[in-house]
Structure formats: C-alpha cells, structure tokens
Amino acid sequence: MDGGEHEREPSDVGEIVDDADDRGDGRAMLPNRSTGKETPMHDDTNDNGRTDRRTYLKALGAGTTALAAFSGVGHAHGDGGDDEGPIPVENLALDNPLISGHEVHPVYGFSSQTARVAPPVEPDHEVQSLIRPRENVPIPEFYFEPTGLYVEPGDTVRFTMTTPHHNVVAYHPQFGFERRVPQLVPPFSGPLLPAGGYWLYTFEKPGVYEMNCAPHEYFGMVMRIVVGEASGPAAEPLPDLCATPAGGGDGGSDSGGAESDSGGGAGEGEGPELRHPEFAAYTVLSDPALDPDHIVEAGGVSWDELAAENKRLFLQPAGFPPCAE
C-alpha cells in the first residue's frame, strides 16, 4: 500500500469476505495486510459443490482481526529482534488495530491495546487506572492514581490501564459538560481500553484540567491535572450545590461563553444543558486535597489522601438480581 492513502478497514467480517477474490476454483483469496499478498482461504463446499460463505464467516469471525494485529506485532521486531522486548511503534503498520497511529494526536492522543508497543514519545508522568474492592459494598472503588498531578506545559502523561474498561474524557462543553479545562483546549478523549493497554496525551496549554473515566464517573473516577499554573475555569471551585441560588445562574452564562469559545458551531439552536461533575465525581473533585494550589505544591496527590466521605457511593444497586422473592 502506498504511503499517500491508507486502505479503508472493512467494517465487519462480511465486508472482509466480500473483498475477497473468487478465483473460480472454489477458493477465495483473503488480502493479507501484513505481507501485502493474498492468502487462499480454506476450501469448504456445500452439497452443491459451491463454496459455503457461512464457513468463511465462521472462521474469520473467530479472530481474523486479532490474528492480523498480532501477526503484525510478531514481525515488527525486525531481524534479530527480541520477541519479548518492546516493539517500536513505527514498526507497526498505521492500520494495525492495536494502535491509534504513530503520534500523539491533540484530540485523540495515542492509544495502544498492549504494553508491548513502545510509545511514540517517552512519557513524563504515569497515571494508573485502578479498581479496589470496598468493604461490605458490592461496588468497588474506581480511581486514577495519582488523582491529582502537576505537570509542565508540553509534558506527556501515560494513562496505564492496570485494570480493564477505562478511558479518559475531558470535562468539555462539546461532551455536554461545563468547561473544566482551559479555554481553546479541544474536546479530547481516549478510547475504552483493555487491561494492559495505555493512552498518551500531551498537555500543551497551561491551566487546570479535570477529566473522568466515562463508565465510572459517577463512582468517583475523576482527576485533576494542573499544567504549569492554577488558572482557567477549573481553577475555581465547583459550585456549592447546597447553597440557595441568588437569582440567575451564572453557570449558564459561563457555559454559553464556553460553548462559543470551544467553536461548537452547530448552528441548530440551543444544545442540551451543560452539567458539572455529579455524585462521587463532584465530591472527589471538591476534596481539599485536590485544591489546584495544593497540587502545584505537592506535585501529586494520591487517592488515599482524599477524605473517605468524599469517596462514598451515592448510587447503589437496587432490585438486582431481579429474582422472585
């Protein structure tokens, strides 16, 4: 494949089969994206002597994508490479499904589904995504460690998925949140990743950033990063939810400015009402240990430094499992 354009990935297994060439001898040729050659698929015919498409679907559906991805990893070390060592990301094809590309994108960052792939840049800091059981509570703690972090502008942070099913999402108006990142910062986020994967993001603009893990936000999986200085919308405390409104929500005007500053440009009337962090996300980010000035002074704040009452659950399972009493 030429470097100018990338071949579009098939959207499903059926499309892979549709892309295969029928050679007229009962065999279909499957494109091998690792070698650039075509590989004959297994010859299996039905009672009419015709190739059974469902057989191809069954075989391919079991792991064509995974095999292609890890086949690329297996050959990425090059001659004399150590099969157990880190794999330079540039040795993998751009369309390898294990990685998001060869660079840290300003919106999508860089993601790898395996720690075996070396990052495109050496990270300056690491944050782990963790799960820890709670005593006598069915829902565990979901948290970033550290939960507060100070970095310099231009630093790259590695978010390591020590446990599965996490991502990183900015509190940004284009995601339906009140702005809790510096002005003009794009709506950045990473994909959900399995255990062992990681996501990189480079924080360029100074200010305070608040982020969440989308599946676990309400359980308190949020964090605050101060880049260079404690400035911007998130340098201000979250609103006091227990205070009596003094007439007219200033949050609405702030969010309006945030929407226009973020360059929404939808042009289709007013969007949904923006919200602040809720439930345990709100109490975690309101903990004094995560005050932006304290983060700057300390350099990092551990989850264990937060008060227990600010990590409590507000959502509890009810009526599950739905068994007859």
Coordinates of C-alpha atoms in Angstrom, one line a residue:
M1 CA 0.0 0.0 0.0
D2 CA 1.3 3.4 -0.9
G3 CA 2.1 5.9 1.9
G4 CA -0.2 8.5 0.5
E5 CA -3.5 6.9 1.3
H6 CA -4.5 4.2 3.7
E7 CA -6.7 1.3 2.7
R8 CA -10.0 1.5 4.4
E9 CA -10.5 -1.1 7.1
P10 CA -13.5 -3.4 6.5
S11 CA -16.3 -2.6 8.9
D12 CA -17.2 -6.2 9.6
V13 CA -16.4 -9.8 8.8
G14 CA -18.9 -9.9 6.0
E15 CA -17.1 -7.0 4.3
I16 CA -13.8 -8.8 4.5
V17 CA -15.4 -11.8 2.7
D18 CA -16.9 -9.5 0.1
D19 CA -13.5 -8.0 -0.5
A20 CA -12.0 -11.5 -1.2
D21 CA -11.4 -12.5 -4.8
D22 CA -13.2 -15.5 -6.2
R23 CA -10.6 -17.4 -8.2
G24 CA -13.1 -19.7 -9.9
D25 CA -11.6 -22.8 -8.3
G26 CA -13.8 -22.8 -5.2
R27 CA -11.3 -20.8 -3.2
A28 CA -11.4 -17.2 -2.1
M29 CA -8.3 -15.2 -1.7
L30 CA -8.1 -13.2 1.5
P31 CA -5.9 -10.0 1.5
N32 CA -3.1 -10.2 4.0
R33 CA -2.5 -6.6 5.2
S34 CA 0.8 -7.6 6.9
T35 CA 2.5 -9.1 3.8
G36 CA 0.6 -7.3 1.0
K37 CA 0.0 -10.7 -0.6
E38 CA -3.2 -12.7 -0.8
T39 CA -3.8 -16.0 1.1
P40 CA -6.2 -18.7 -0.1
M41 CA -9.0 -19.4 2.3
H42 CA -9.8 -23.0 3.3
D43 CA -11.7 -24.9 0.6
D44 CA -15.1 -26.0 2.1
T45 CA -18.0 -26.7 -0.1
N46 CA -21.7 -27.5 0.4
D47 CA -23.7 -30.3 -1.1
N48 CA -24.0 -28.4 -4.4
G49 CA -20.2 -28.2 -4.7
R50 CA -20.3 -24.4 -4.1
T51 CA -18.2 -22.6 -1.6
D52 CA -20.1 -22.1 1.7
R53 CA -19.9 -18.4 2.7
R54 CA -21.0 -19.2 6.2
T55 CA -17.9 -21.3 6.7
Y56 CA -15.8 -18.3 5.8
L57 CA -17.7 -16.2 8.2
K58 CA -17.3 -18.7 11.0
A59 CA -13.6 -19.0 10.5
L60 CA -13.0 -15.3 10.0
G61 CA -15.2 -14.2 12.8
A62 CA -13.2 -16.2 15.4
G63 CA -10.3 -13.9 15.2
T64 CA -9.2 -12.5 11.8
T65 CA -8.7 -9.0 13.2
A66 CA -6.8 -10.2 16.3
L67 CA -4.6 -12.6 14.2
A68 CA -3.8 -9.8 11.8
A69 CA -2.9 -7.4 14.5
F70 CA -0.7 -9.8 16.5
S71 CA 0.9 -11.1 13.3
G72 CA 2.0 -7.5 12.7
V73 CA 3.4 -7.4 16.2
G74 CA 5.2 -10.7 15.7
H75 CA 7.0 -9.3 12.6
A76 CA 7.6 -5.8 14.0
H77 CA 10.8 -6.6 15.8
G78 CA 12.8 -7.0 12.6
D79 CA 15.8 -9.2 12.1
G80 CA 17.5 -10.3 15.3
G81 CA 14.8 -8.6 17.4
D82 CA 13.8 -9.8 20.8
D83 CA 10.3 -11.2 20.6
E84 CA 9.7 -10.4 24.3
G85 CA 11.0 -6.8 24.2
P86 CA 9.1 -3.6 23.4
I87 CA 8.1 -3.1 19.9
P88 CA 8.9 0.3 18.3
V89 CA 5.5 1.7 17.2
E90 CA 6.9 2.8 13.9
N91 CA 7.5 -0.8 13.0
L92 CA 3.7 -1.4 13.0
A93 CA 1.5 -0.5 10.1
L94 CA -0.6 2.6 10.6
D95 CA -3.7 0.5 10.2
N96 CA -2.7 -2.1 12.8
P97 CA -5.8 -2.3 15.1
L98 CA -3.7 -2.5 18.2
I99 CA -2.6 1.2 17.9
S100 CA -4.2 4.5 17.0
G101 CA -1.4 5.7 14.9
H102 CA 2.3 6.8 15.2
E103 CA 1.9 10.1 17.1
V104 CA 0.1 11.7 20.0
H105 CA -2.9 13.5 18.5
P106 CA -4.0 16.8 20.1
V107 CA -7.6 15.4 20.4
Y108 CA -7.4 11.7 20.4
G109 CA -4.0 11.2 21.9
F110 CA -2.2 7.9 21.3
S111 CA -3.6 4.5 22.4
S112 CA -2.2 1.0 22.4
Q113 CA -4.1 -2.1 23.4
T114 CA -0.9 -3.7 24.6
A115 CA 2.0 -2.6 26.8
R116 CA 4.4 -4.4 24.3
V117 CA 4.2 -1.5 21.9
A118 CA 6.7 1.2 22.8
P119 CA 5.1 4.7 22.9
P120 CA 5.9 7.2 20.1
V121 CA 7.3 9.6 22.7
E122 CA 8.7 8.9 26.2
P123 CA 6.0 9.9 28.7
D124 CA 7.0 12.3 31.5
H125 CA 4.4 11.0 34.0
E126 CA 2.3 8.0 34.6
V127 CA -1.3 7.7 35.9
Q128 CA -2.8 4.3 36.7
S129 CA -6.4 3.3 36.2
L130 CA -7.3 1.2 39.2
I131 CA -10.2 -0.8 40.8
R132 CA -10.1 -1.7 44.5
P133 CA -12.8 -3.6 46.5
R134 CA -14.8 -1.8 49.2
E135 CA -15.6 -3.5 52.5
N136 CA -19.1 -4.8 52.7
V137 CA -20.1 -2.9 49.5
P138 CA -20.8 -4.6 46.2
I139 CA -19.4 -1.7 44.1
P140 CA -15.6 -1.3 44.2
E141 CA -13.6 1.9 44.2
F142 CA -12.7 3.1 40.7
Y143 CA -9.9 5.7 40.6
F144 CA -6.9 7.3 39.0
E145 CA -3.6 7.1 40.8
P146 CA -2.4 9.7 41.4
T147 CA -5.8 11.6 41.5
G148 CA -4.1 15.0 41.4
L149 CA -1.0 15.7 39.3
Y150 CA 1.2 18.7 38.4
V151 CA 3.0 18.8 35.0
E152 CA 4.8 21.3 32.9
P153 CA 3.3 22.6 29.6
G154 CA 4.3 20.1 26.9
D155 CA 4.6 17.1 29.2
T156 CA 3.1 13.8 28.1
V157 CA 1.2 11.7 30.5
R158 CA 0.7 8.0 30.2
F159 CA -2.6 6.6 31.5
T160 CA -1.9 2.9 32.1
M161 CA -4.9 0.6 32.2
T162 CA -3.8 -1.6 35.1
T163 CA -7.4 -2.8 35.3
P164 CA -9.8 -3.1 32.3
H165 CA -12.6 -0.9 30.8
H166 CA -11.4 2.6 31.4
N167 CA -10.8 5.7 29.4
V168 CA -10.1 9.5 29.9
V169 CA -12.6 12.2 28.9
A170 CA -12.2 15.9 29.4
Y171 CA -14.9 18.0 31.1
H172 CA -15.6 19.9 27.9
P173 CA -18.8 21.6 26.6
Q174 CA -18.8 19.5 23.4
F175 CA -19.2 16.5 25.6
G176 CA -22.1 18.1 27.5
F177 CA -20.1 19.3 30.5
E178 CA -19.5 22.7 31.9
R179 CA -16.0 23.7 30.8
R180 CA -13.4 22.4 33.3
V181 CA -10.4 22.6 31.0
P182 CA -8.6 25.8 29.8
Q183 CA -10.2 27.9 27.0
L184 CA -9.5 26.8 23.4
V185 CA -8.4 23.3 24.6
P186 CA -10.2 20.8 22.2
P187 CA -12.6 18.1 23.4
F188 CA -10.0 15.4 24.0
S189 CA -10.7 11.9 25.0
G190 CA -9.3 8.4 24.7
P191 CA -11.0 5.1 23.8
L192 CA -12.0 2.4 26.2
L193 CA -9.0 0.1 26.6
P194 CA -8.4 -3.4 28.0
A195 CA -6.1 -4.2 30.9
G196 CA -2.5 -3.8 29.8
G197 CA -3.3 -1.1 27.3
Y198 CA -2.4 2.6 27.7
W199 CA -3.2 6.1 26.4
L200 CA -0.9 9.1 26.0
Y201 CA -1.9 12.7 26.0
T202 CA 0.3 15.8 25.8
F203 CA -0.8 18.8 27.8
E204 CA 0.3 21.9 25.9
K205 CA -1.8 24.7 27.3
P206 CA -1.3 25.9 30.9
G207 CA -4.2 25.7 33.3
V208 CA -6.2 23.3 35.3
Y209 CA -7.7 20.2 33.6
E210 CA -10.5 18.0 35.0
M211 CA -11.1 14.6 33.5
N212 CA -13.2 11.5 34.1
C213 CA -13.4 7.9 33.1
A214 CA -16.8 7.8 31.3
P215 CA -18.0 4.4 32.5
H216 CA -17.1 5.1 36.2
E217 CA -17.5 8.9 36.5
Y218 CA -20.5 8.6 38.9
F219 CA -18.4 6.3 41.2
G220 CA -15.7 9.0 41.6
M221 CA -13.2 8.1 38.9
V222 CA -12.1 11.6 38.1
M223 CA -8.8 13.5 38.4
R224 CA -7.4 17.0 38.2
I225 CA -4.1 17.9 36.4
V226 CA -2.5 21.3 36.8
V227 CA -0.4 22.3 33.8
G228 CA 2.2 25.0 34.7
E229 CA -0.2 27.2 36.7
A230 CA -3.5 27.1 38.5
S231 CA -5.6 29.1 36.0
G232 CA -8.7 28.7 33.8
P233 CA -12.3 27.7 34.6
A234 CA -11.3 24.6 36.7
A235 CA -9.1 26.8 38.9
E236 CA -12.4 27.9 40.5
P237 CA -14.2 25.6 42.9
L238 CA -17.2 23.7 41.8
P239 CA -20.5 25.4 42.7
D240 CA -21.9 24.8 46.1
L241 CA -24.9 22.5 45.4
C242 CA -26.4 23.2 48.8
A243 CA -26.3 27.0 48.6
T244 CA -29.5 28.9 47.8
P245 CA -29.4 30.4 44.3
A246 CA -29.2 34.2 44.5
G247 CA -31.2 34.6 41.3
G248 CA -30.0 33.8 37.8
G249 CA -27.4 31.1 37.3
D250 CA -24.1 32.5 36.4
G251 CA -23.2 29.0 35.3
G252 CA -25.5 29.4 32.3
S253 CA -23.6 32.4 31.1
D254 CA -20.3 30.8 31.7
S255 CA -21.3 27.7 29.7
G256 CA -22.6 29.9 26.9
G257 CA -19.2 31.5 26.6
A258 CA -17.5 28.1 26.8
E259 CA -19.6 26.8 24.0
S260 CA -18.7 29.6 21.7
D261 CA -15.1 29.5 22.7
S262 CA -15.0 25.8 22.0
G263 CA -16.1 26.5 18.5
G264 CA -19.2 24.3 18.6
G265 CA -20.7 26.0 15.6
A266 CA -23.6 23.6 15.4
G267 CA -25.9 26.4 14.4
E268 CA -29.0 24.3 15.2
G269 CA -30.5 26.2 18.2
E270 CA -29.6 25.6 21.8
G271 CA -28.0 22.4 22.8
P272 CA -28.6 20.3 25.9
E273 CA -28.0 21.9 29.3
L274 CA -24.4 21.5 30.3
R275 CA -23.7 19.9 33.6
H276 CA -20.9 19.9 36.3
P277 CA -19.4 16.6 37.7
E278 CA -22.1 14.7 39.6
F279 CA -22.4 12.3 42.5
A280 CA -19.0 11.0 43.7
A281 CA -17.3 12.8 40.9
Y282 CA -18.4 16.1 42.4
T283 CA -17.3 15.2 46.0
V284 CA -13.9 13.8 44.9
L285 CA -13.1 17.0 42.9
S286 CA -14.3 19.1 45.8
D287 CA -11.9 17.4 48.3
P288 CA -9.4 20.0 49.7
A289 CA -6.5 17.6 48.9
L290 CA -7.3 18.3 45.2
D291 CA -7.2 22.1 45.5
P292 CA -5.2 23.3 42.5
D293 CA -2.7 25.2 44.6
H294 CA -2.1 22.2 46.8
I295 CA -1.5 20.0 43.7
V296 CA 1.1 22.5 42.5
E297 CA 2.8 22.5 45.9
A298 CA 2.7 18.7 46.4
G299 CA 3.4 17.7 42.8
G300 CA 1.0 14.8 43.1
V301 CA -2.0 13.7 45.3
S302 CA -2.8 10.1 45.9
W303 CA -6.3 8.7 46.1
D304 CA -5.6 7.6 49.6
E305 CA -5.1 11.3 50.7
L306 CA -8.7 12.1 49.9
A307 CA -11.3 12.0 52.8
A308 CA -13.3 8.8 52.9
E309 CA -16.6 10.7 53.0
N310 CA -15.7 12.3 49.6
K311 CA -15.3 8.9 48.1
R312 CA -18.6 7.4 49.3
L313 CA -21.1 6.0 46.9
F314 CA -24.3 7.9 46.0
L315 CA -25.5 5.2 43.6
Q316 CA -26.3 1.7 44.9
P317 CA -27.8 -1.3 43.1
A318 CA -31.4 -1.9 43.9
G319 CA -33.6 -4.8 42.9
F320 CA -30.8 -6.8 41.3
P321 CA -30.7 -9.6 40.5
P322 CA -34.4 -9.5 39.6
C323 CA -35.3 -12.8 41.2
A324 CA -38.7 -13.6 42.5
E325 CA -38.8 -13.3 46.3

